[in-house]
Short mmCIF file of C-alpha atoms and ligand atoms in Angstrom, two decimals:
data_model
loop_
_atom_site.label_atom_id
_atom_site.label_comp_id
_atom_site.label_asym_id
_atom_site.label_seq_id
_atom_site.Cartn_x
_atom_site.Cartn_y
_atom_site.Cartn_z
CA UNK R 13 28.06 -7.16 -52.31
CA UNK R 14 27.27 -8.14 -48.83
CA UNK R 15 27.86 -4.95 -45.88
CA UNK R 16 31.65 -5.42 -44.32
CA UNK R 17 32.24 -3.92 -40.29
CA UNK R 18 34.22 -1.49 -42.13
CA UNK R 19 31.34 0.12 -44.03
CA UNK R 20 29.73 -0.24 -40.68
CA UNK R 21 31.93 1.93 -38.42
CA UNK R 22 32.62 4.44 -41.53
CA UNK R 23 28.77 5.30 -42.11
CA UNK R 24 28.53 5.13 -37.69
CA UNK R 25 31.26 7.57 -38.20
CA UNK R 26 29.93 9.85 -41.12
CA UNK R 27 26.88 10.18 -38.35
CA UNK R 28 28.76 10.52 -35.09
CA UNK R 29 31.90 11.97 -36.87
CA UNK R 30 34.94 10.31 -36.09
CA UNK R 31 36.12 11.23 -32.38
CA UNK R 32 39.53 10.27 -31.22
CA UNK R 33 40.17 7.92 -28.54
CA UNK R 34 36.30 6.78 -29.13
CA UNK R 35 34.39 4.24 -29.96
CA UNK R 36 32.37 4.37 -32.92
CA UNK R 37 28.85 3.01 -30.76
CA UNK R 38 27.99 3.78 -27.16
CA UNK R 39 30.57 6.34 -27.14
CA UNK R 40 30.00 7.41 -23.94
CA UNK R 41 29.21 5.70 -21.13
CA UNK R 42 30.90 4.58 -16.80
CA UNK R 43 32.82 1.46 -15.95
CA UNK R 44 31.96 0.00 -13.17
CA UNK R 45 32.32 -3.10 -11.56
CA UNK R 46 30.42 -5.36 -8.95
CA UNK R 47 29.63 -9.07 -8.75
CA UNK R 48 27.33 -11.96 -10.15
CA UNK R 49 25.47 -14.45 -7.85
CA UNK R 50 23.58 -17.37 -9.73
CA UNK R 51 20.40 -18.42 -8.72
CA UNK R 52 20.64 -22.95 -7.57
CA UNK R 53 18.19 -23.07 -11.54
CA UNK R 54 21.13 -21.33 -13.41
CA UNK R 55 23.14 -24.68 -13.72
CA UNK R 56 19.62 -26.79 -15.10
CA UNK R 57 19.85 -24.91 -17.60
CA UNK R 58 23.92 -24.03 -18.78
CA UNK R 59 27.50 -25.39 -17.93
CA UNK R 60 28.53 -21.58 -17.99
CA UNK R 61 30.91 -20.98 -14.95
CA UNK R 62 28.99 -18.17 -13.81
CA UNK R 63 26.01 -20.39 -13.70
CA UNK R 64 27.36 -22.57 -10.44
CA UNK R 65 28.96 -20.10 -8.29
CA UNK R 66 29.35 -15.83 -7.70
CA UNK R 67 31.84 -14.53 -9.66
CA UNK R 68 33.06 -10.75 -10.61
CA UNK R 69 32.03 -8.23 -12.78
CA UNK R 70 33.56 -5.28 -15.16
CA UNK R 71 30.92 -3.78 -16.84
CA UNK R 72 30.08 -0.12 -18.83
CA UNK R 73 26.33 1.93 -19.01
CA UNK R 74 26.78 3.66 -21.80
CA UNK R 75 23.80 5.83 -24.62
CA UNK R 76 23.55 4.22 -28.33
CA UNK R 77 24.99 5.75 -31.22
CA UNK R 78 29.14 7.87 -31.92
CA UNK R 79 28.31 11.05 -30.11
CA UNK R 80 30.44 10.86 -27.45
CA UNK R 81 27.93 14.49 -25.63
CA UNK R 82 24.65 11.81 -25.99
CA UNK R 83 22.01 13.97 -24.28
CA UNK R 84 20.99 11.12 -21.58
CA UNK R 85 18.06 12.86 -21.12
CA UNK R 86 17.34 11.46 -24.64
CA UNK R 87 14.22 8.96 -24.95
CA UNK R 88 14.51 7.16 -28.28
CA UNK R 89 17.97 6.45 -27.45
CA UNK R 90 18.63 2.98 -25.20
CA UNK R 91 21.19 3.03 -22.31
CA UNK R 92 22.85 -0.07 -22.35
CA UNK R 93 24.92 -2.34 -19.92
CA UNK R 94 28.23 -4.48 -21.39
CA UNK R 95 29.44 -7.47 -18.67
CA UNK R 96 32.50 -8.97 -18.74
CA UNK R 97 32.20 -11.95 -16.15
CA UNK R 98 35.24 -12.57 -15.11
CA UNK R 99 35.52 -17.14 -14.61
CA UNK R 100 37.86 -18.65 -12.23
CA UNK R 101 39.87 -19.92 -15.50
CA UNK R 102 40.86 -16.14 -16.48
CA UNK R 103 38.50 -16.44 -19.35
CA UNK R 104 35.81 -14.08 -19.68
CA UNK R 105 32.09 -14.23 -20.59
CA UNK R 106 30.57 -11.26 -22.37
CA UNK R 107 26.90 -9.64 -21.33
CA UNK R 108 25.42 -7.02 -23.26
CA UNK R 109 21.68 -5.43 -23.59
CA UNK R 110 19.82 -2.42 -23.95
CA UNK R 111 16.60 -0.91 -23.14
CA UNK R 112 14.64 -2.21 -25.61
CA UNK R 113 13.80 -5.65 -26.62
CA UNK R 114 14.87 -5.00 -30.80
CA UNK R 115 16.83 -3.95 -32.54
CA UNK R 116 16.11 -1.88 -35.99
CA UNK R 117 18.07 -4.12 -37.97
CA UNK R 118 17.78 -7.92 -38.54
CA UNK R 119 20.58 -8.70 -40.76
CA UNK R 120 24.10 -6.00 -41.65
CA UNK R 121 22.34 -5.07 -45.17
CA UNK R 122 19.95 -3.41 -43.94
CA UNK R 123 21.68 -2.04 -41.11
CA UNK R 124 23.48 -0.74 -43.91
CA UNK R 125 20.92 0.69 -45.72
CA UNK R 126 19.41 2.40 -42.60
CA UNK R 127 21.89 4.08 -41.14
CA UNK R 128 23.15 5.56 -45.13
CA UNK R 129 19.97 7.03 -45.24
CA UNK R 130 20.22 9.29 -41.91
CA UNK R 131 23.66 9.64 -43.23
CA UNK R 132 22.67 10.83 -45.90
CA UNK R 133 20.24 13.88 -44.03
CA UNK R 134 17.99 13.34 -46.81
CA UNK R 135 14.36 13.39 -45.27
CA UNK R 136 12.95 11.83 -47.51
CA UNK R 137 15.14 8.67 -48.24
CA UNK R 138 14.96 8.82 -44.82
CA UNK R 139 11.64 7.84 -44.79
CA UNK R 140 11.01 5.93 -47.64
CA UNK R 141 13.55 3.72 -46.20
CA UNK R 142 11.31 2.69 -42.99
CA UNK R 143 8.44 2.59 -45.22
CA UNK R 144 9.80 -0.32 -47.17
CA UNK R 145 11.59 -1.66 -43.43
CA UNK R 146 8.47 -0.63 -41.49
CA UNK R 147 9.98 -4.07 -38.98
CA UNK R 148 13.15 -1.09 -38.37
CA UNK R 149 10.69 1.23 -35.94
CA UNK R 150 9.04 -0.82 -33.48
CA UNK R 151 12.54 0.00 -31.45
CA UNK R 152 11.91 4.12 -31.69
CA UNK R 153 8.37 2.81 -31.19
CA UNK R 154 9.18 1.34 -27.91
CA UNK R 155 11.68 3.93 -26.60
CA UNK R 156 9.07 6.56 -27.18
CA UNK R 157 6.75 5.03 -25.12
CA UNK R 158 8.36 4.80 -21.98
CA UNK R 159 9.99 6.92 -19.80
CA UNK R 160 13.79 7.95 -20.52
CA UNK R 161 15.18 5.74 -17.48
CA UNK R 162 16.04 7.91 -14.75
CA UNK R 163 19.12 6.52 -13.81
CA UNK R 164 21.10 3.09 -14.98
CA UNK R 165 19.61 1.25 -11.98
CA UNK R 166 16.22 1.72 -12.30
CA UNK R 167 16.44 0.88 -15.95
CA UNK R 168 15.62 -2.19 -17.72
CA UNK R 169 17.73 -4.56 -20.23
CA UNK R 170 17.05 -7.23 -22.88
CA UNK R 171 19.60 -8.90 -24.81
CA UNK R 172 17.95 -8.81 -28.08
CA UNK R 173 19.08 -12.03 -29.73
CA UNK R 174 18.73 -15.61 -28.98
CA UNK R 175 21.50 -17.13 -27.49
CA UNK R 176 21.58 -20.91 -26.54
CA UNK R 177 22.34 -22.73 -23.31
CA UNK R 178 23.83 -26.22 -22.69
CA UNK R 179 23.56 -28.50 -19.30
CA UNK R 180 25.39 -30.30 -18.58
CA UNK R 181 23.67 -33.15 -19.89
CA UNK R 182 23.57 -31.52 -22.97
CA UNK R 183 20.50 -30.04 -22.93
CA UNK R 184 19.56 -27.38 -25.28
CA UNK R 185 17.92 -24.14 -25.20
CA UNK R 186 16.77 -20.99 -26.59
CA UNK R 187 16.63 -18.06 -24.32
CA UNK R 188 16.80 -14.20 -24.28
CA UNK R 189 18.22 -12.03 -21.69
CA UNK R 190 16.40 -9.75 -19.79
CA UNK R 191 17.64 -7.78 -16.71
CA UNK R 192 15.03 -6.55 -13.97
CA UNK R 193 16.46 -3.58 -11.68
CA UNK R 194 15.41 -5.36 -8.21
CA UNK R 195 13.21 -1.96 -7.11
CA UNK R 196 11.40 -1.65 -10.21
CA UNK R 197 11.30 0.91 -13.43
CA UNK R 198 12.10 4.55 -12.46
CA UNK R 199 11.12 6.27 -14.97
CA UNK R 200 10.91 10.78 -15.49
CA UNK R 201 8.55 11.82 -17.24
CA UNK R 202 8.90 14.25 -20.96
CA UNK R 203 9.12 16.95 -18.84
CA UNK R 204 11.39 16.02 -15.94
CA UNK R 205 13.32 14.33 -18.70
CA UNK R 206 14.16 17.92 -20.44
CA UNK R 207 15.12 19.62 -17.23
CA UNK R 208 17.13 17.26 -15.78
CA UNK R 209 20.01 18.44 -18.56
CA UNK R 210 23.01 16.09 -20.56
CA UNK R 211 24.70 14.93 -18.28
CA UNK R 212 22.74 13.02 -15.34
CA UNK R 213 23.22 10.51 -15.16
CA UNK R 214 27.03 9.41 -13.89
CA UNK R 215 26.46 11.82 -11.32
CA UNK R 216 23.38 9.91 -10.15
CA UNK R 217 25.13 7.18 -10.22
CA UNK R 218 28.30 8.47 -7.77
CA UNK R 219 25.98 9.12 -5.29
CA UNK R 220 23.58 6.83 -5.26
CA UNK R 221 26.36 3.67 -5.29
CA UNK R 222 27.93 5.87 -2.43
CA UNK R 223 25.14 4.77 -0.76
CA UNK R 224 24.37 0.93 -1.64
CA UNK R 225 25.09 -1.67 -4.35
CA UNK R 226 22.42 -1.22 -7.54
CA UNK R 227 21.05 -5.12 -8.86
CA UNK R 228 19.57 -6.47 -10.61
CA UNK R 229 18.12 -10.06 -11.03
CA UNK R 230 19.09 -11.41 -14.77
CA UNK R 231 16.16 -13.81 -16.51
CA UNK R 232 16.42 -16.42 -19.28
CA UNK R 233 13.53 -15.83 -21.64
CA UNK R 234 12.38 -19.55 -22.38
CA UNK R 235 12.16 -20.31 -26.36
CA UNK R 236 9.29 -22.31 -27.37
CA UNK R 237 10.75 -25.03 -30.12
CA UNK R 238 9.16 -22.94 -33.21
CA UNK R 239 10.35 -19.63 -32.16
CA UNK R 240 12.68 -17.63 -34.30
CA UNK R 241 16.04 -17.70 -33.48
CA UNK R 242 17.63 -15.34 -36.14
CA UNK R 243 16.18 -12.35 -36.15
CA UNK R 244 15.86 -9.37 -33.88
CA UNK R 245 13.95 -6.72 -34.73
CA UNK R 246 10.97 -9.15 -33.60
CA UNK R 247 10.42 -9.86 -29.72
CA UNK R 248 8.87 -13.17 -28.58
CA UNK R 249 5.33 -14.09 -27.47
CA UNK R 250 5.11 -12.21 -24.48
CA UNK R 251 3.93 -15.27 -22.52
CA UNK R 252 7.16 -17.03 -23.10
CA UNK R 253 8.16 -18.22 -19.57
CA UNK R 254 11.74 -16.94 -17.42
CA UNK R 255 14.35 -18.49 -15.44
CA UNK R 256 15.43 -16.65 -13.23
CA UNK R 257 19.80 -17.03 -13.46
CA UNK R 258 20.81 -14.66 -11.10
CA UNK R 259 22.01 -11.43 -9.17
CA UNK R 260 23.73 -8.37 -11.02
CA UNK R 261 24.81 -6.12 -8.44
CA UNK R 262 26.74 -2.93 -9.05
CA UNK R 263 29.05 -1.72 -6.37
CA UNK R 264 31.10 0.59 -7.49
CA UNK R 265 33.34 3.31 -10.71
CA UNK R 266 36.17 1.83 -12.12
CA UNK R 267 38.44 3.89 -13.97
CA UNK R 268 37.31 4.16 -17.93
CA UNK R 269 40.90 2.52 -18.95
CA UNK R 270 39.96 -0.48 -17.81
CA UNK R 271 36.52 -0.84 -19.58
CA UNK R 272 38.38 0.69 -22.48
CA UNK R 273 41.50 -2.21 -22.74
CA UNK R 274 39.23 -4.42 -25.06
CA UNK R 275 35.86 -5.32 -26.38
CA UNK R 276 32.67 -6.50 -25.15
CA UNK R 277 31.60 -9.25 -27.58
CA UNK R 278 28.47 -10.42 -27.06
CA UNK R 279 30.34 -13.60 -29.33
CA UNK R 280 32.74 -13.71 -25.96
CA UNK R 281 30.74 -15.93 -24.45
CA UNK R 282 31.80 -19.09 -21.79
CA UNK R 283 30.90 -22.91 -23.19
CA UNK R 284 27.58 -23.66 -22.18
CA UNK R 285 25.60 -20.42 -23.82
CA UNK R 286 26.35 -19.72 -27.81
CA UNK R 287 25.33 -17.25 -29.80
CA UNK R 288 22.14 -18.12 -31.88
CA UNK R 289 23.70 -19.67 -35.26
CA UNK R 290 20.72 -18.03 -37.67
CA UNK R 291 20.94 -14.88 -36.27
CA UNK R 292 23.67 -12.17 -38.84
CA UNK R 293 24.30 -9.53 -36.46
CA UNK R 294 25.57 -10.74 -34.37
CA UNK R 295 28.74 -12.66 -36.04
CA UNK R 296 28.28 -9.23 -37.81
CA UNK R 297 28.98 -7.49 -33.41
CA UNK R 298 32.38 -8.98 -32.94
CA UNK R 299 33.89 -7.41 -36.58
CA UNK R 300 32.31 -4.44 -36.41
CA UNK R 301 33.37 -4.14 -33.02
CA UNK R 302 37.08 -4.68 -33.38
CA UNK R 303 36.95 -2.49 -36.53
CA UNK R 304 36.40 0.53 -34.46
CA UNK R 305 38.79 -0.64 -31.01
CA UNK R 306 41.17 -0.81 -33.86
CA UNK R 307 40.31 3.29 -34.81
CA UNK R 308 40.01 4.38 -31.13
CA UNK R 309 43.68 2.93 -30.14
C1 HEM E 405 25.91 -5.16 -37.31
C2 HEM E 405 25.00 -4.42 -36.23
C3 HEM E 405 25.32 -3.54 -35.00
C4 HEM E 405 26.98 -2.94 -34.66
C5 HEM E 405 27.35 -2.74 -37.07
C6 HEM E 405 27.18 -2.22 -34.07
C7 HEM E 405 28.43 -1.42 -33.73
C8 HEM E 405 28.76 -1.31 -33.00
C9 HEM E 405 29.45 -0.53 -32.45
C10 HEM E 405 31.01 -0.05 -33.08
C11 HEM E 405 30.35 -0.20 -30.52
C12 HEM E 405 31.89 -0.39 -30.33
C13 HEM E 405 32.88 -1.08 -30.33
C14 HEM E 405 33.88 -0.76 -29.56
O1 HEM E 405 34.36 -0.15 -29.88
O2 HEM E 405 34.28 -1.18 -28.46
C15 HEM E 405 29.10 -1.13 -30.27
C16 HEM E 405 28.99 -1.06 -29.62
C17 HEM E 405 27.29 -1.17 -28.50
N1 HEM E 405 27.40 -2.23 -29.09
FE1 HEM E 405 26.85 -2.20 -30.90
N2 HEM E 405 26.90 -2.75 -33.14
C18 HEM E 405 25.48 -3.36 -34.01
C19 HEM E 405 24.46 -4.06 -32.79
C20 HEM E 405 24.14 -3.91 -31.54
C21 HEM E 405 22.70 -4.71 -30.44
C22 HEM E 405 22.41 -5.76 -31.26
C23 HEM E 405 22.89 -4.53 -29.41
C24 HEM E 405 22.14 -5.04 -28.24
C25 HEM E 405 22.33 -5.33 -27.85
C26 HEM E 405 24.30 -3.32 -29.29
C27 HEM E 405 24.61 -3.74 -27.80
C28 HEM E 405 25.43 -2.79 -27.84
C29 HEM E 405 25.97 -1.94 -26.34
C30 HEM E 405 25.48 -2.08 -25.59
C31 HEM E 405 27.89 -1.96 -26.77
C32 HEM E 405 29.05 -0.73 -25.62
C33 HEM E 405 29.78 -1.51 -25.42
C34 HEM E 405 30.90 -1.23 -24.50
O3 HEM E 405 29.93 0.04 -23.62
O4 HEM E 405 31.74 -0.82 -24.86
N3 HEM E 405 25.01 -3.19 -30.41
N4 HEM E 405 28.37 -1.21 -31.28
#
């Protein structure tokens, strides 16, 4: 039996607890607003409206996992940014990114197996899972080799999956999304991360945004023929070129209700952007996010 969205949300609830009015994953977050300004190159890759004219954004920063009291200083957890690009015709195009270029599972069955092992709290089962599925260790290795981001504004973010962009001439190009903070990555060493406590990101962001906006350059990393488009546990070769697509600017906070009213869904994208049809995790995200959304009403 293939894994279902219900099963994945059940096991996330088992690991983290089922908290009322709370997402089954990325439970702790901060809702924000801003805008996106495309570069002139962007429209050569995609006919999506946000790549030909500036649009307003609603965003949500979050920590991975379903614990609403998770520590902001935890090293082996991802930070994330989820964005709604609000398009002129009233529709939205979403983009979700995390602070690692890879995910710990290549398909829903493997993710269910991983989460089930973790939920068992049996250290031998977890060790056996990772021994049998070494590709699942890449995300934690990446995170442990880097500092904890000092701020949501100073982290770099990755879309992880492959998407296909289509321009107005019908040319199609495989890309992966990447956002780089304009001031560069700023991290905390292990001691500083520990001293910062469990809840420093919100205050830091409030103080920062009171002085001015936080910006990121959004890049499309350009895939070459033969680059895999089905495996979110794997990166493309490091030498792939990228095209600067625009600037994401976060200007202020927004009430949580604005972000909680719907879901950020990586498959909700404007014409000109297409989720890789070969990636089995992507459709499961729509399915499981809908289950989580239903349970948090
Ligand atoms: C099958 C694999 C996955 C499952 C089962 C899963 C599960 C979930 C769930 C249940 C939520 C909460 C949805 C809601 O209530 O709105 C969520 C949110 C999120 N997920 Fe996933 N996820 C998966 C893969 C990924 C991947 C590959 C990424 C990498 C970009 C990712 C990034 C996020 C982000 C950024 C959010 C927060 C969205 C927000 O702030 O509302 N997820 N995930």
